[in-house]
PDB file of C-alpha atoms in Angstrom:
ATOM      1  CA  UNK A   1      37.831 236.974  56.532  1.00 53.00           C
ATOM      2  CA  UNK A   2      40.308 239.081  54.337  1.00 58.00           C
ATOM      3  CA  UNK A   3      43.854 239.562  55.232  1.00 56.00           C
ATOM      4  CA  UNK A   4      43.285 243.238  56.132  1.00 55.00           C
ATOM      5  CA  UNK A   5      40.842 241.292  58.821  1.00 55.00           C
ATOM      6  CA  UNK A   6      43.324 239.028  59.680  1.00 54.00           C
ATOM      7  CA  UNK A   7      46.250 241.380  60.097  1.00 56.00           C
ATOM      8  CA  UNK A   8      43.969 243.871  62.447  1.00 63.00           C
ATOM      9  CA  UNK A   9      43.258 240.823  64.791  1.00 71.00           C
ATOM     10  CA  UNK A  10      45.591 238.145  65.036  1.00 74.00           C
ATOM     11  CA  UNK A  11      49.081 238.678  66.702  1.00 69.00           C
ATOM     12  CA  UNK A  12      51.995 237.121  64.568  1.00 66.00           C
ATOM     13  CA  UNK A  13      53.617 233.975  66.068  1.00 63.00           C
ATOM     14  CA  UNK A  14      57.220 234.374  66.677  1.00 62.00           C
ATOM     15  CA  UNK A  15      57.257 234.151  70.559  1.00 61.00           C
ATOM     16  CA  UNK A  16      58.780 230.860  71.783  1.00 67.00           C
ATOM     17  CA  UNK A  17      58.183 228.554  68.420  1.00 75.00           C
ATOM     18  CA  UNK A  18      60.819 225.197  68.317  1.00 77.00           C
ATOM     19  CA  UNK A  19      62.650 225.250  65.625  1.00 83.00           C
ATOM     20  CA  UNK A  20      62.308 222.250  62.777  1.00 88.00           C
ATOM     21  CA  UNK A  21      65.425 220.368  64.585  1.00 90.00           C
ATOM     22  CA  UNK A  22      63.847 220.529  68.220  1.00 85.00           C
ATOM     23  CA  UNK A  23      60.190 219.115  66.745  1.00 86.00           C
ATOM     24  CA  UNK A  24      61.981 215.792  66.103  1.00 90.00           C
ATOM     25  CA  UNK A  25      63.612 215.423  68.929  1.00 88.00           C
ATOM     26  CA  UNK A  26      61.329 216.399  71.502  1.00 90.00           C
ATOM     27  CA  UNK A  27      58.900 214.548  68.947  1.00 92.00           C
ATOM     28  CA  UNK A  28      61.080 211.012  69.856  1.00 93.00           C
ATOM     29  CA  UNK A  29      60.737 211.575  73.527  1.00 94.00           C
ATOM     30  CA  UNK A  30      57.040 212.507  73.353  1.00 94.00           C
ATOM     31  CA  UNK A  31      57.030 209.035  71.225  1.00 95.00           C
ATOM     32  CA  UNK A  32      58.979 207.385  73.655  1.00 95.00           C
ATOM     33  CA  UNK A  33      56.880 208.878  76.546  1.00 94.00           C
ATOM     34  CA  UNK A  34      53.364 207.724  74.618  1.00 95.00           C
ATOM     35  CA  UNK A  35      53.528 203.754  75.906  1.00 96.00           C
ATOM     36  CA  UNK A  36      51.712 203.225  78.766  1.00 95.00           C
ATOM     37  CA  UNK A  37      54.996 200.385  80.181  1.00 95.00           C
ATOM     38  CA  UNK A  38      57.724 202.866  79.486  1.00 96.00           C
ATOM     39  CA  UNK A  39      55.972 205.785  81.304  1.00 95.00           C
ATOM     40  CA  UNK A  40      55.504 203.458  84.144  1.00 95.00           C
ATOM     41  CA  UNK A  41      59.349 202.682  83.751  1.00 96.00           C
ATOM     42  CA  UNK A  42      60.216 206.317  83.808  1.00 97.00           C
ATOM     43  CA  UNK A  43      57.890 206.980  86.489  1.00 95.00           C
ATOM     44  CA  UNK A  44      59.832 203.627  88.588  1.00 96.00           C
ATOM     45  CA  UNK A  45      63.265 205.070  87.731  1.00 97.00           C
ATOM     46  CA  UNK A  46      62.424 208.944  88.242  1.00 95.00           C
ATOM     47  CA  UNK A  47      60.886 207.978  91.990  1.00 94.00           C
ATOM     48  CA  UNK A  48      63.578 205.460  93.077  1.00 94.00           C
ATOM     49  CA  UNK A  49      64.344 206.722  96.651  1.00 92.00           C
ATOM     50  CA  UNK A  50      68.216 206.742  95.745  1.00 92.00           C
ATOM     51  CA  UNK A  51      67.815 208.412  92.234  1.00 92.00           C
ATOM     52  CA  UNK A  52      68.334 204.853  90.450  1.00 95.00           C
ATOM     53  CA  UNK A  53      66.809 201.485  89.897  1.00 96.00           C
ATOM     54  CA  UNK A  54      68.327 198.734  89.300  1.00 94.00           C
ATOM     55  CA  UNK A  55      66.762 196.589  86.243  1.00 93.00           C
ATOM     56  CA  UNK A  56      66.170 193.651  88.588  1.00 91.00           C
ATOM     57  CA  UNK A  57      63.911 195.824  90.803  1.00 91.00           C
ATOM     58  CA  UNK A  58      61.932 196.827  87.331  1.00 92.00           C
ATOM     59  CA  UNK A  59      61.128 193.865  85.861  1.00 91.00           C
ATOM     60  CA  UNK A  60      59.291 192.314  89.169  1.00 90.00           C
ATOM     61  CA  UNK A  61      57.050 194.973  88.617  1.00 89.00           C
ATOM     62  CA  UNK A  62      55.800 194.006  85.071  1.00 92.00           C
ATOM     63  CA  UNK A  63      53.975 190.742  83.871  1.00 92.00           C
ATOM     64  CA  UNK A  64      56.070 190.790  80.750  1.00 92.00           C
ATOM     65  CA  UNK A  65      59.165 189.316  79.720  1.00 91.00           C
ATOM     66  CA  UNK A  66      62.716 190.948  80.427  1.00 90.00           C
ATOM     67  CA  UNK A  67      63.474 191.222  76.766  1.00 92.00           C
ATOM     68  CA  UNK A  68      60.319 193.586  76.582  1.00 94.00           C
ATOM     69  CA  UNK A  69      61.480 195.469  79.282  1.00 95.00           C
ATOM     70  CA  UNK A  70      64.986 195.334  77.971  1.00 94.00           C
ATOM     71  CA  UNK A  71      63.015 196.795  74.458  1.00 96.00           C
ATOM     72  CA  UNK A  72      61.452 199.858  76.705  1.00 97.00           C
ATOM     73  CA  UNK A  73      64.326 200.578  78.398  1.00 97.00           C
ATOM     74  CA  UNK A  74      66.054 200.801  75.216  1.00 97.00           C
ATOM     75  CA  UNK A  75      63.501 203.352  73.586  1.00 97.00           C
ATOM     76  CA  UNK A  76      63.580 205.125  76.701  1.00 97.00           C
ATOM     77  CA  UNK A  77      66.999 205.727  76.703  1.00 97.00           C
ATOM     78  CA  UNK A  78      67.389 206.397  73.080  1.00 96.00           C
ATOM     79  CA  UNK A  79      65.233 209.102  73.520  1.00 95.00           C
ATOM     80  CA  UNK A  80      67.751 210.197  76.577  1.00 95.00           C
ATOM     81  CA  UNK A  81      65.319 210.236  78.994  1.00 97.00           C
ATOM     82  CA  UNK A  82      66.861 207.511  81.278  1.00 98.00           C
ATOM     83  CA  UNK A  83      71.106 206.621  81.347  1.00 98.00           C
ATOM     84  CA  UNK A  84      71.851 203.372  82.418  1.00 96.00           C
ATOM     85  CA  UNK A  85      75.314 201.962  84.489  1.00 95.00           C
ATOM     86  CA  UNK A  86      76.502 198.151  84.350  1.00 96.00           C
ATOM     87  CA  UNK A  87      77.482 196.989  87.875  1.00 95.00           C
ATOM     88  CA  UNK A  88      78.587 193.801  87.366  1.00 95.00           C
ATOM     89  CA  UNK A  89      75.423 191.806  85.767  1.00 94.00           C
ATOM     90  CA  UNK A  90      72.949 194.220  86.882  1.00 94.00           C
ATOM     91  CA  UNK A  91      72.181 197.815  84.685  1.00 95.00           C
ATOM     92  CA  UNK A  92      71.276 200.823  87.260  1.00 97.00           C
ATOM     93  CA  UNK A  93      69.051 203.187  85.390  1.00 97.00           C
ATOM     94  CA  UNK A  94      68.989 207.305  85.943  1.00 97.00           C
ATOM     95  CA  UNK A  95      66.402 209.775  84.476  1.00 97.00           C
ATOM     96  CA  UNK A  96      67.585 212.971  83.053  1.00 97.00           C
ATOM     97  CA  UNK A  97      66.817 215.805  85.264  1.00 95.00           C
ATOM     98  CA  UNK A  98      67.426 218.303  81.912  1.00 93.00           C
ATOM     99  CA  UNK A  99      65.474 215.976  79.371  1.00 93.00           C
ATOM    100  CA  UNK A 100      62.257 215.536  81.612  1.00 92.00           C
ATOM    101  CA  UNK A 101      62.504 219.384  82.214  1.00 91.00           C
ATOM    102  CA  UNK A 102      62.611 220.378  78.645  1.00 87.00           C
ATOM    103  CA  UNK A 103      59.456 217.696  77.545  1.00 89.00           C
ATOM    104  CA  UNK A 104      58.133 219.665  80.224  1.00 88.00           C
ATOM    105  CA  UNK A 105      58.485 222.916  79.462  1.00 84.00           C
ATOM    106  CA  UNK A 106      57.582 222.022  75.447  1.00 82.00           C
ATOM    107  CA  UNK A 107      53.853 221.429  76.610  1.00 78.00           C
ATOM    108  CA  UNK A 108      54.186 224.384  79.608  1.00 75.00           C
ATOM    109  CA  UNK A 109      56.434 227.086  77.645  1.00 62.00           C
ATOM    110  CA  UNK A 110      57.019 230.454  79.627  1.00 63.00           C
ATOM    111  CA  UNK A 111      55.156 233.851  77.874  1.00 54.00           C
ATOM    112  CA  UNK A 112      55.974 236.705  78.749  1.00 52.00           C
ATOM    113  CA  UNK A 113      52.737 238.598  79.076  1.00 55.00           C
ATOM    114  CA  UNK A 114      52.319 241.238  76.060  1.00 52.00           C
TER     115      UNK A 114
END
């Protein structure tokens, strides 16, 4: 194929590209997002019936240690998916309606029809 083919054919992409800056960070959430215990975590903390869940209820679920839950929660919230509050000893975890909605829309974007 020659460029003249190329040029006759293919539509330029310029639509809805991220930019270098939004690669890396939706990049670190996809990361974040890509171990089977922390999606599970997300998954706990996004369904909580009262929005939040409380780190004790989180690590009965899991037949690993609370330091390695500690560790995911970390990652998770690094990658601002999840926003934690200390109540006294305990740590009541969030998600982040706008983060979860843009790693959506990264793998769903809206086209407008050309």
């Amino acid at each position: 194929m020659n460029s003249a083919d190329a040029v006759d054919c293919c539509v330029p992409v310029d639509g809805d590209v991220l930019s270098a800056a939004e690669a890396v960070a939706l990049a670190r959430v996809f990361k974040a997002l890509a171990d089977p215990g922390r999606l599970r975590l997300l998954s706990m903390i996004a369904g909580a019936e009262c929005g939040e869940a409380c780190v004790c209820e989180l690590t009965t679920a899991f037949d690993v240690s609370g330091p390695t839950i500690s560790h995911h929660l970390r990652v998770l919230r690094e990658a601002g998916l999840i926003v934690g509050d200390r109540r006294g000893t305990w740590i009541y975890y969030r998600a982040v309606p706008d983060a979860l909605a843009a790693a959506a829309g990264a793998l769903a974007p809206q086209r407008v029809p050309t």
